[in-house]
Amino acid sequence: MRAVILVAAMALVTMGLRFLPFLVFRKKTPPYIEYLGKVLPAAIMGMLVVYCLKDMSITTAPYGLPELFAVGCVVGMQVWKRNSILSILAGTAVYMLLIRLIV
């Protein structure tokens, strides 16, 4: 019973946070919110790339090759297909394959 109450509470908070901007900005969205909506997705993706590559070692084997090939795969798939989910899945698959085969 406790788990059901926790899940329900988390669902309500999540839904409330999703609906809050629509309730607050009913008439006109402020320009700074529109600006953040445009620049934050790219900034977050950049931060995630930096975070994923921060522990890459280019001085010891395999010299960061799995990471670089995976990043190349993601970029190539994104340019080719323009599908973020497909690009991320392909890059993850390439990375997992390479760390199992190379390392």
Coordinates of C-alpha atoms in Angstrom, one line a residue:
M1 CA 0.0 0.0 0.0
R2 CA 2.9 2.3 0.8
A3 CA 4.4 1.8 -2.6
V4 CA 1.1 2.7 -4.3
I5 CA 0.8 6.0 -2.3
L6 CA 4.4 6.8 -3.2
V7 CA 3.9 6.2 -6.9
A8 CA 0.6 8.2 -6.9
A9 CA 2.4 11.1 -5.1
M10 CA 5.2 11.0 -7.6
A11 CA 2.8 10.9 -10.5
L12 CA 0.8 13.9 -9.2
V13 CA 4.0 16.0 -8.7
T14 CA 5.2 15.1 -12.2
M15 CA 1.9 16.0 -13.7
G16 CA 1.7 19.2 -11.7
L17 CA 5.2 20.2 -12.9
R18 CA 4.2 19.4 -16.5
F19 CA 1.0 21.4 -16.4
L20 CA 2.3 24.4 -14.3
P21 CA 3.8 26.4 -17.3
F22 CA 0.4 26.2 -19.1
L23 CA -1.4 27.4 -16.1
V24 CA 1.1 30.2 -15.3
F25 CA 1.5 31.5 -18.9
R26 CA -2.1 31.2 -20.2
K27 CA -2.0 34.3 -22.4
K28 CA 1.5 35.0 -23.6
T29 CA 4.8 33.2 -22.9
P30 CA 7.5 35.7 -21.8
P31 CA 10.4 36.1 -24.3
Y32 CA 13.0 34.7 -21.9
I33 CA 11.1 31.5 -21.5
E34 CA 10.9 31.1 -25.3
Y35 CA 14.6 31.8 -25.5
L36 CA 15.4 29.1 -22.9
G37 CA 13.1 26.7 -24.8
K38 CA 15.3 27.2 -27.9
V39 CA 18.8 27.1 -26.3
L40 CA 18.5 24.7 -23.4
P41 CA 18.1 21.4 -25.4
A42 CA 21.3 22.0 -27.3
A43 CA 23.1 23.1 -24.1
I44 CA 21.9 20.0 -22.2
M45 CA 23.0 17.7 -25.0
G46 CA 26.4 19.3 -25.0
M47 CA 26.8 18.8 -21.3
L48 CA 25.8 15.2 -21.6
V49 CA 28.5 14.7 -24.3
V50 CA 31.1 16.3 -22.1
Y51 CA 30.0 14.1 -19.1
C52 CA 30.1 10.9 -21.2
L53 CA 33.6 11.6 -22.5
K54 CA 35.1 13.1 -19.3
D55 CA 36.7 9.7 -18.2
M56 CA 38.0 8.8 -21.7
S57 CA 41.7 8.0 -21.6
I58 CA 43.7 8.8 -24.7
T59 CA 47.1 7.7 -23.2
T60 CA 46.3 4.1 -22.6
A61 CA 44.8 1.3 -24.7
P62 CA 42.3 1.4 -26.4
Y63 CA 43.1 5.2 -26.6
G64 CA 39.4 6.3 -26.6
L65 CA 38.7 4.6 -29.9
P66 CA 35.3 3.0 -28.7
E67 CA 34.1 6.4 -27.5
L68 CA 35.3 8.2 -30.7
F69 CA 33.7 5.6 -33.0
A70 CA 30.4 5.8 -31.0
V71 CA 30.4 9.6 -31.2
G72 CA 31.1 9.4 -34.9
C73 CA 28.2 6.9 -35.3
V74 CA 25.8 9.2 -33.4
V75 CA 26.8 12.2 -35.5
G76 CA 26.6 10.3 -38.7
M77 CA 23.2 8.8 -37.9
Q78 CA 21.9 12.2 -36.9
V79 CA 23.1 13.8 -40.1
W80 CA 21.7 10.9 -42.2
K81 CA 18.4 10.1 -40.5
R82 CA 17.7 13.1 -38.3
N83 CA 16.3 10.8 -35.6
S84 CA 17.7 11.4 -32.1
I85 CA 16.5 8.1 -30.6
L86 CA 17.9 6.1 -33.5
S87 CA 21.2 8.0 -33.4
I88 CA 21.6 7.4 -29.6
L89 CA 20.6 3.7 -29.9
A90 CA 23.1 3.1 -32.7
G91 CA 25.9 4.9 -30.9
T92 CA 25.2 3.0 -27.7
A93 CA 25.2 -0.3 -29.7
V94 CA 28.5 0.5 -31.4
Y95 CA 30.1 1.6 -28.1
M96 CA 28.9 -1.6 -26.3
L97 CA 30.1 -3.8 -29.2
L98 CA 33.5 -2.1 -29.3
I99 CA 34.2 -2.2 -25.6
R100 CA 33.4 -6.0 -25.6
L101 CA 35.6 -6.6 -28.7
I102 CA 38.5 -4.2 -28.2
V103 CA 39.1 -4.1 -24.4

